[in-house]
Short mmCIF file of C-alpha atoms in Angstrom, two decimals:
data_model
loop_
_atom_site.label_atom_id
_atom_site.label_comp_id
_atom_site.label_asym_id
_atom_site.label_seq_id
_atom_site.Cartn_x
_atom_site.Cartn_y
_atom_site.Cartn_z
CA MET A 1 29.69 -2.66 -5.68
CA GLN A 2 28.44 0.90 -5.35
CA TYR A 3 27.31 1.40 -8.90
CA LEU A 4 25.87 4.91 -8.65
CA LYS A 5 27.63 7.98 -7.34
CA GLU A 6 26.30 9.49 -4.11
CA ASN A 7 23.76 6.65 -3.77
CA TYR A 8 21.35 8.50 -6.02
CA ARG A 9 19.10 5.46 -6.32
CA TRP A 10 18.21 5.72 -2.62
CA ARG A 11 17.03 9.29 -3.16
CA ILE A 12 14.55 7.89 -5.64
CA CYS A 13 13.19 5.59 -2.92
CA LEU A 14 12.77 8.54 -0.57
CA VAL A 15 10.83 10.54 -3.17
CA LEU A 16 8.63 7.52 -3.88
CA PHE A 17 8.10 7.25 -0.11
CA VAL A 18 6.73 10.81 -0.07
CA THR A 19 4.35 10.10 -2.96
CA VAL A 20 3.05 6.98 -1.19
CA LEU A 21 2.61 8.94 2.03
CA VAL A 22 0.55 11.68 0.39
CA GLY A 23 -1.36 9.25 -1.84
CA PHE A 24 -2.40 7.18 1.17
CA TYR A 25 -3.49 10.29 3.03
CA ASP A 26 -5.85 10.95 0.13
CA ARG A 27 -7.39 7.50 0.26
CA LEU A 28 -7.53 7.37 4.08
CA ASN A 29 -9.23 10.73 4.56
CA ILE A 30 -12.68 9.15 4.19
CA THR A 31 -11.92 6.82 7.11
CA PHE A 32 -11.68 9.77 9.49
CA ALA A 33 -14.50 11.69 7.84
CA ILE A 34 -17.14 8.97 8.26
CA PRO A 35 -17.80 9.49 12.00
CA LEU A 36 -18.23 13.24 11.37
CA MET A 37 -20.34 12.66 8.26
CA ALA A 38 -22.58 10.36 10.28
CA GLN A 39 -23.15 13.14 12.81
CA GLU A 40 -23.74 15.77 10.13
CA TYR A 41 -26.19 13.69 8.11
CA GLY A 42 -27.80 11.83 11.03
CA TRP A 43 -26.94 8.33 9.86
CA SER A 44 -28.13 5.32 11.82
CA ASP A 45 -25.69 2.60 12.88
CA GLN A 46 -26.71 0.54 9.86
CA GLN A 47 -26.22 3.51 7.54
CA VAL A 48 -22.75 4.07 9.00
CA ARG A 49 -21.84 0.49 8.16
CA ASP A 50 -23.43 0.54 4.71
CA ASN A 51 -22.28 3.99 3.61
CA GLY A 52 -18.87 3.56 5.18
CA SER A 53 -18.30 0.20 3.47
CA LEU A 54 -19.40 1.68 0.14
CA LEU A 55 -17.27 4.83 0.32
CA MET A 56 -14.20 2.92 1.49
CA GLY A 57 -14.67 -0.05 -0.80
CA ILE A 58 -15.64 1.76 -4.02
CA PHE A 59 -12.20 3.39 -4.13
CA TYR A 60 -10.66 -0.03 -4.67
CA LEU A 61 -12.91 -0.76 -7.64
CA GLY A 62 -11.47 2.20 -9.55
CA TYR A 63 -8.01 1.51 -8.15
CA GLY A 64 -8.04 -2.10 -9.27
CA LEU A 65 -9.39 -1.39 -12.74
CA ALA A 66 -6.72 1.28 -13.29
CA ASN A 67 -3.97 -1.09 -12.18
CA ILE A 68 -5.10 -3.70 -14.70
CA PHE A 69 -6.18 -1.65 -17.70
CA LEU A 70 -4.39 1.69 -17.45
CA THR A 71 -0.93 0.44 -16.45
CA PRO A 72 -0.11 -0.93 -19.93
CA ILE A 73 -0.94 2.51 -21.36
CA ALA A 74 1.05 4.30 -18.66
CA SER A 75 4.04 2.03 -19.32
CA ARG A 76 4.36 3.50 -22.80
CA PHE A 77 4.98 6.94 -21.33
CA GLY A 78 7.31 5.75 -18.57
CA PRO A 79 7.15 6.07 -14.77
CA ARG A 80 8.29 9.71 -14.53
CA LYS A 81 5.68 11.24 -16.85
CA THR A 82 2.98 8.98 -15.45
CA LEU A 83 3.67 9.93 -11.84
CA LEU A 84 3.54 13.64 -12.69
CA VAL A 85 0.13 13.26 -14.32
CA VAL A 86 -1.47 11.06 -11.67
CA ILE A 87 -0.35 13.28 -8.78
CA VAL A 88 -2.20 16.20 -10.39
CA LEU A 89 -5.28 14.03 -10.96
CA TRP A 90 -5.53 12.48 -7.53
CA SER A 91 -5.08 15.90 -5.92
CA LEU A 92 -7.93 17.25 -8.06
CA PHE A 93 -10.29 14.39 -7.22
CA THR A 94 -9.47 14.63 -3.52
CA ALA A 95 -10.49 18.29 -3.50
CA LEU A 96 -13.63 17.51 -5.49
CA GLY A 97 -14.72 15.12 -2.75
CA ALA A 98 -15.07 18.08 -0.40
CA TRP A 99 -16.90 20.28 -2.89
CA VAL A 100 -19.59 17.75 -3.91
CA SER A 101 -19.96 15.93 -0.58
CA GLN A 102 -23.61 16.90 -0.09
CA PHE A 103 -24.51 14.65 -3.02
CA MET A 104 -23.77 11.02 -2.15
CA MET A 105 -23.58 9.80 -5.75
CA LEU A 106 -21.09 12.53 -6.68
CA LEU A 107 -19.02 11.79 -3.58
CA ILE A 108 -18.97 8.13 -4.59
CA ALA A 109 -17.89 9.16 -8.10
CA THR A 110 -14.93 11.14 -6.72
CA ARG A 111 -13.84 8.05 -4.78
CA VAL A 112 -13.92 5.99 -7.97
CA LEU A 113 -11.97 8.66 -9.85
CA LEU A 114 -9.46 8.88 -7.02
CA GLY A 115 -8.96 5.14 -7.29
CA LEU A 116 -8.51 5.36 -11.05
CA SER A 117 -5.90 8.11 -10.72
CA GLU A 118 -3.93 6.29 -8.01
CA GLY A 119 -4.14 2.91 -9.71
CA VAL A 120 -0.93 3.09 -11.77
CA HIS A 121 1.15 4.52 -8.90
CA PHE A 122 2.42 1.25 -7.43
CA PRO A 123 3.16 -0.46 -10.77
CA MET A 124 5.27 2.51 -11.83
CA MET A 125 7.20 2.39 -8.55
CA ALA A 126 7.71 -1.35 -8.95
CA GLN A 127 9.16 -0.72 -12.42
CA LEU A 128 11.47 1.99 -11.11
CA THR A 129 12.69 -0.28 -8.32
CA LYS A 130 13.55 -3.12 -10.66
CA ASN A 131 15.25 -0.67 -13.07
CA TRP A 132 17.45 0.87 -10.38
CA PHE A 133 18.13 -1.91 -7.84
CA THR A 134 19.74 -5.33 -7.97
CA LEU A 135 18.17 -8.50 -6.60
CA HIS A 136 19.85 -8.36 -3.20
CA GLU A 137 18.91 -4.72 -2.57
CA ARG A 138 15.33 -4.96 -3.69
CA ALA A 139 13.53 -5.90 -0.47
CA LYS A 140 15.13 -2.94 1.31
CA ALA A 141 14.47 -0.60 -1.64
CA ASN A 142 10.81 -1.62 -1.85
CA SER A 143 10.47 -1.37 1.91
CA ILE A 144 11.50 2.29 1.91
CA TRP A 145 8.60 3.40 -0.24
CA VAL A 146 6.19 0.76 1.06
CA SER A 147 6.82 2.13 4.56
CA GLY A 148 5.03 5.26 3.34
CA ILE A 149 1.82 3.24 3.80
CA PHE A 150 2.54 2.70 7.48
CA VAL A 151 3.73 6.24 8.09
CA ALA A 152 0.51 7.46 6.45
CA VAL A 153 -1.65 5.24 8.63
CA LEU A 154 0.42 6.29 11.66
CA THR A 155 0.36 10.04 11.06
CA ALA A 156 -3.00 10.47 9.30
CA PRO A 157 -5.00 10.48 12.54
CA LEU A 158 -2.54 12.90 14.13
CA LEU A 159 -2.88 15.23 11.14
CA LEU A 160 -6.48 14.75 10.06
CA VAL A 161 -8.41 14.18 13.30
CA PRO A 162 -7.51 17.57 14.86
CA MET A 163 -7.94 19.33 11.52
CA MET A 164 -11.33 17.78 10.82
CA ALA A 165 -12.51 18.17 14.41
CA ASN A 166 -11.65 21.88 14.49
CA PHE A 167 -12.26 23.00 10.91
CA GLY A 168 -14.66 20.39 9.50
CA TRP A 169 -13.96 17.13 7.71
CA ARG A 170 -13.92 18.81 4.28
CA SER A 171 -10.83 20.79 5.28
CA GLY A 172 -8.80 17.58 5.37
CA PHE A 173 -9.65 16.87 1.73
CA VAL A 174 -8.60 20.31 0.51
CA VAL A 175 -5.36 20.47 2.49
CA LEU A 176 -4.28 17.04 1.22
CA ALA A 177 -4.95 18.08 -2.36
CA LEU A 178 -2.65 21.08 -1.90
CA ILE A 179 0.09 18.93 -0.33
CA GLY A 180 0.09 16.69 -3.39
CA LEU A 181 0.58 19.64 -5.73
CA VAL A 182 3.07 21.56 -3.59
CA VAL A 183 5.21 18.68 -2.25
CA SER A 184 4.90 15.46 -4.28
CA LEU A 185 4.78 17.00 -7.74
CA PRO A 186 8.01 19.07 -7.53
CA LEU A 187 9.92 16.19 -5.92
CA VAL A 188 9.05 13.78 -8.73
CA TYR A 189 9.82 16.38 -11.39
CA LEU A 190 13.29 17.12 -9.97
CA THR A 191 14.39 13.64 -8.88
CA ILE A 192 12.84 10.76 -10.80
CA HIS A 193 14.48 9.26 -13.90
CA ASP A 194 13.00 6.20 -15.58
CA LYS A 195 16.28 4.28 -15.98
CA PRO A 196 19.91 4.58 -14.81
CA GLU A 197 21.09 5.14 -18.38
CA GLN A 198 19.01 8.33 -18.47
CA HIS A 199 21.01 9.80 -15.60
CA ASN A 200 24.22 11.61 -16.48
CA LYS A 201 26.10 10.36 -13.41
CA VAL A 202 25.86 6.69 -14.38
CA SER A 203 28.95 5.33 -16.13
CA SER A 204 28.91 2.70 -18.86
CA GLN A 205 30.46 0.21 -16.42
CA GLU A 206 27.73 0.88 -13.91
CA ARG A 207 25.05 0.47 -16.56
CA GLN A 208 26.53 -2.87 -17.55
CA TYR A 209 26.61 -3.94 -13.92
CA LEU A 210 22.89 -3.22 -13.59
CA ALA A 211 22.12 -5.05 -16.81
CA ASP A 212 24.08 -8.12 -15.67
CA HIS A 213 22.35 -8.27 -12.31
CA HIS A 214 18.73 -8.06 -13.42
CA ASP A 215 16.99 -11.30 -12.65
CA TYR A 216 13.95 -13.26 -13.74
CA GLU A 217 12.94 -16.53 -12.11
CA GLY A 218 9.58 -17.09 -13.71
CA GLY A 219 10.74 -20.16 -15.58
CA LEU A 220 10.20 -18.63 -19.03
CA THR A 221 12.22 -16.39 -21.32
CA ASP A 222 12.20 -12.62 -20.97
CA ASN A 223 10.14 -12.47 -24.17
CA SER A 224 7.38 -14.75 -22.87
CA LEU A 225 3.81 -13.54 -23.08
CA LEU A 226 2.67 -11.97 -19.83
CA TRP A 227 -0.24 -14.37 -19.44
CA GLN A 228 2.21 -17.27 -19.54
CA VAL A 229 4.07 -15.78 -16.62
CA MET A 230 1.03 -14.91 -14.56
CA THR A 231 -0.68 -18.28 -14.91
CA LYS A 232 2.21 -20.14 -13.32
CA PRO A 233 1.40 -21.70 -9.89
CA GLY A 234 3.79 -19.46 -7.94
CA PHE A 235 2.28 -16.25 -9.27
CA LEU A 236 -1.33 -17.42 -8.83
CA LEU A 237 -0.58 -18.37 -5.24
CA LEU A 238 1.01 -14.98 -4.66
CA MET A 239 -2.15 -13.34 -6.02
CA ALA A 240 -4.30 -15.26 -3.54
CA ILE A 241 -1.98 -14.20 -0.71
CA GLY A 242 -2.18 -10.56 -1.79
CA ILE A 243 -5.98 -10.69 -1.75
CA CYS A 244 -6.06 -12.16 1.77
CA ASN A 245 -3.49 -9.63 2.96
CA ASN A 246 -5.61 -6.72 1.73
CA ILE A 247 -8.75 -8.16 3.31
CA VAL A 248 -7.04 -8.13 6.69
CA ALA A 249 -4.82 -5.04 6.44
CA LEU A 250 -7.18 -2.69 4.61
CA GLY A 251 -10.27 -3.98 6.35
CA VAL A 252 -8.86 -3.45 9.83
CA SER A 253 -7.26 -0.06 9.08
CA SER A 254 -10.48 1.19 7.45
CA TRP A 255 -12.67 0.41 10.45
CA LEU A 256 -10.26 1.10 13.31
CA PRO A 257 -11.28 4.76 13.90
CA THR A 258 -14.98 3.85 13.88
CA TYR A 259 -14.25 0.82 16.10
CA PHE A 260 -12.70 3.00 18.79
CA ALA A 261 -15.38 5.69 18.47
CA THR A 262 -18.45 3.42 18.47
CA GLU A 263 -17.51 0.15 20.15
CA LYS A 264 -15.14 1.49 22.78
CA GLY A 265 -16.89 4.83 23.31
CA ILE A 266 -13.78 6.95 22.79
CA PRO A 267 -14.55 10.63 21.97
CA TYR A 268 -13.65 11.46 18.38
CA ASN A 269 -11.02 14.03 19.40
CA ASP A 270 -9.23 11.37 21.46
CA ILE A 271 -8.99 8.55 18.92
CA ALA A 272 -5.96 9.95 17.05
CA TRP A 273 -3.31 8.42 19.30
CA LEU A 274 -5.18 5.14 19.66
CA VAL A 275 -5.41 4.71 15.88
CA ALA A 276 -1.84 5.83 15.28
CA THR A 277 -0.01 3.89 17.99
CA PRO A 278 -0.19 0.41 16.39
CA TYR A 279 1.44 1.64 13.20
CA VAL A 280 4.57 2.87 15.00
CA PHE A 281 5.45 -0.81 15.28
CA SER A 282 4.96 -1.40 11.56
CA LEU A 283 8.00 0.76 10.85
CA PHE A 284 10.17 -1.32 13.15
CA GLY A 285 8.65 -4.44 11.64
CA ILE A 286 9.22 -3.63 8.00
CA ALA A 287 12.84 -2.64 8.70
CA LEU A 288 13.49 -5.88 10.58
CA TRP A 289 11.66 -8.20 8.16
CA SER A 290 13.23 -6.70 5.03
CA TYR A 291 16.69 -7.02 6.59
CA LEU A 292 16.11 -10.64 7.58
CA GLY A 293 14.56 -11.45 4.21
CA ASP A 294 17.48 -10.06 2.20
CA LYS A 295 20.05 -11.57 4.55
CA HIS A 296 18.68 -15.12 4.66
CA ASN A 297 16.82 -15.17 1.30
CA LYS A 298 13.73 -16.62 3.02
CA ARG A 299 11.30 -13.76 2.71
CA THR A 300 8.09 -15.77 2.43
CA ILE A 301 8.99 -18.04 5.35
CA VAL A 302 9.48 -14.96 7.52
CA ALA A 303 6.17 -13.54 6.28
CA GLY A 304 4.35 -16.84 6.90
CA VAL A 305 5.42 -16.97 10.53
CA GLY A 306 4.52 -13.30 10.86
CA TYR A 307 1.01 -13.95 9.58
CA PHE A 308 0.41 -16.76 12.06
CA MET A 309 1.33 -14.40 14.87
CA CYS A 310 -0.79 -11.60 13.40
CA GLY A 311 -3.88 -13.82 13.44
CA ILE A 312 -3.33 -14.66 17.11
CA MET A 313 -2.83 -11.01 18.08
CA LEU A 314 -5.96 -9.84 16.22
CA SER A 315 -8.07 -12.52 17.84
CA LEU A 316 -6.89 -11.48 21.30
CA ALA A 317 -7.35 -7.78 20.50
CA LEU A 318 -10.97 -8.16 19.46
CA ASP A 319 -11.75 -10.14 22.63
CA SER A 320 -10.08 -7.63 24.97
CA ASP A 321 -12.09 -5.26 27.12
CA THR A 322 -9.59 -2.64 28.23
CA ILE A 323 -8.32 0.02 25.85
CA TRP A 324 -4.64 -0.44 26.68
CA GLN A 325 -4.88 -4.17 25.94
CA VAL A 326 -6.61 -3.52 22.62
CA ALA A 327 -3.98 -0.94 21.59
CA LEU A 328 -1.10 -3.21 22.63
CA LEU A 329 -2.44 -6.27 20.81
CA PHE A 330 -3.28 -4.30 17.65
CA SER A 331 0.28 -2.95 17.76
CA ALA A 332 1.67 -6.49 17.89
CA ALA A 333 -0.59 -7.56 15.01
CA VAL A 334 0.58 -4.68 12.82
CA PHE A 335 4.22 -5.46 13.69
CA PHE A 336 3.84 -9.05 12.49
CA ILE A 337 1.74 -8.32 9.39
CA SER A 338 4.42 -5.94 8.12
CA SER A 339 6.52 -9.05 7.42
CA TYR A 340 4.45 -9.54 4.27
CA ASN A 341 4.79 -5.95 3.12
CA ALA A 342 8.57 -6.34 3.35
CA CYS A 343 8.60 -9.11 0.74
CA GLU A 344 5.47 -8.52 -1.39
CA PHE A 345 6.82 -6.46 -4.28
CA ALA A 346 10.22 -8.12 -4.17
CA MET A 347 8.37 -11.38 -4.94
CA VAL A 348 6.38 -9.79 -7.76
CA GLN A 349 9.52 -8.29 -9.31
CA ARG A 350 11.31 -11.63 -8.96
CA LEU A 351 8.64 -13.46 -10.96
CA LEU A 352 8.31 -10.98 -13.83
CA PRO A 353 10.58 -10.18 -16.81
CA LYS A 354 12.20 -6.74 -16.54
CA HIS A 355 10.28 -5.03 -19.34
CA LYS A 356 6.93 -6.36 -18.06
CA VAL A 357 7.27 -5.49 -14.39
CA ALA A 358 4.93 -2.48 -14.50
CA THR A 359 2.17 -4.27 -16.42
CA GLY A 360 2.49 -7.45 -14.38
CA ALA A 361 2.63 -5.55 -11.10
CA GLY A 362 -0.42 -3.58 -12.23
CA ILE A 363 -2.42 -6.75 -12.79
CA TYR A 364 -1.23 -8.19 -9.49
CA ASN A 365 -1.82 -5.00 -7.50
CA GLY A 366 -5.09 -4.28 -9.28
CA LEU A 367 -6.70 -7.65 -8.67
CA THR A 368 -5.43 -8.09 -5.13
CA THR A 369 -6.42 -4.58 -4.09
CA MET A 370 -9.74 -4.51 -5.92
CA ILE A 371 -10.84 -7.87 -4.53
CA GLY A 372 -9.12 -7.70 -1.15
CA GLY A 373 -9.66 -3.97 -0.62
CA GLY A 374 -13.27 -4.19 -1.77
CA LEU A 375 -14.08 -7.17 0.44
CA GLY A 376 -11.98 -6.04 3.41
CA PRO A 377 -14.32 -3.37 4.83
CA VAL A 378 -17.29 -5.73 4.37
CA ILE A 379 -15.66 -8.82 5.92
CA VAL A 380 -14.13 -6.88 8.79
CA SER A 381 -17.25 -4.75 9.45
CA PRO A 382 -18.56 -7.11 12.20
CA ILE A 383 -15.96 -5.58 14.54
CA ILE A 384 -18.26 -2.54 14.82
CA GLY A 385 -21.45 -4.61 15.02
CA ASP A 386 -22.57 -7.31 17.38
CA GLY A 387 -19.16 -8.98 17.40
CA GLU A 388 -20.26 -12.12 15.58
CA GLY A 389 -17.94 -13.22 12.82
CA THR A 390 -14.80 -11.48 14.07
CA TRP A 391 -13.10 -14.90 14.08
CA ILE A 392 -13.03 -14.74 10.26
CA VAL A 393 -10.15 -12.26 10.38
CA SER A 394 -7.92 -14.70 12.24
CA VAL A 395 -8.87 -17.56 9.94
CA VAL A 396 -7.83 -15.50 6.89
CA CYS A 397 -4.48 -14.84 8.60
CA ALA A 398 -3.90 -18.55 9.19
CA ILE A 399 -4.75 -19.40 5.56
CA ASN A 400 -2.37 -16.71 4.36
CA ALA A 401 0.43 -18.06 6.52
CA LEU A 402 0.05 -21.53 5.01
CA MET A 403 -0.01 -20.13 1.47
CA LEU A 404 3.16 -18.10 2.10
CA ILE A 405 5.00 -21.23 3.18
CA ALA A 406 3.71 -22.96 0.04
CA VAL A 407 5.08 -20.11 -2.12
CA TYR A 408 8.52 -20.62 -0.63
CA ARG A 409 8.39 -24.27 -1.69
CA THR A 410 7.56 -23.13 -5.25
CA VAL A 411 9.93 -20.15 -5.51
CA LYS A 412 12.99 -20.20 -3.28
CA TYR A 413 13.05 -16.49 -2.48
#
């Protein structure tokens, strides 16, 4: 049943995609700035690792805390108002990072503030998706805006590396701040509505259809306390999976530019295509995995197999000597790991009551990103050192694969 004229709900996904794209540019800019900062400030190899891990990881502290503690407050105002406010804030803090960069403590503070401002973004999008989409559309709907992550990782080096190389790394911060204000903000203002009943094109029949097709499989009533939902085995296992996923995904993506520049000796101006190429395959992956997940209703099984393959590809990539082999194997790893991104928020939405999706997703996203994102750059940092300990990445992938299969046995989705 096409319950909304002109497929308006899919426009919402496209706008959310743009906000994810720009938001991820803001958090990724430090990844491409670190090699240039190291040259400017004369950092040693150890300082690159220490300062880089701190600047990349501290973002996730603020991000995680905001997800957990600010999402309940943001939920009272609704997704639309919240998104408008946080886009202004994260644009401001991105620009501040360029202006105070000569003072390390102030630069660190801007990264924390950036994390705080971006923290409620994903929970609000999760709430919008559950409000506007039925169970059997949700993996595809989530995948549209989640793919903004991969497009950001894919295009960020193509946008930021030439800009920073030619005009200085601070220019990337300022330009991204302007994009948030000029592009993301107007789109949200003109397009986003919190609920279908707030849109004048939605009929009463269509509203009833949406109400009848909202689901909750947490095993409790819709009025259950949130802690009762989130302490169930299925949700706790999903939290552990999310943490491991962020350790691998965010850890590898954070260090990849430095890996190519320092370990493989690629000139900074030439790393853009090498960093971007693997993430082309993530777009094919997330489209394929979300389609298969919705079609066969076995999302976590698909993701589990994908994670096994990802671990194998990463292990081979880190042991390869030639650049083309490394790029090809990283591309395969990213293709397979996108199987989890295709089902992640669909699983979270499935396990939470409708009116608690934002708060529950905030706790989930906050803890998994704060722990996984904070640990990721540290655990994965050996790939730019002496090479010892790189096997840990593949072990985490194998553990995640087993946990995903266990989730399917707990929640048939």
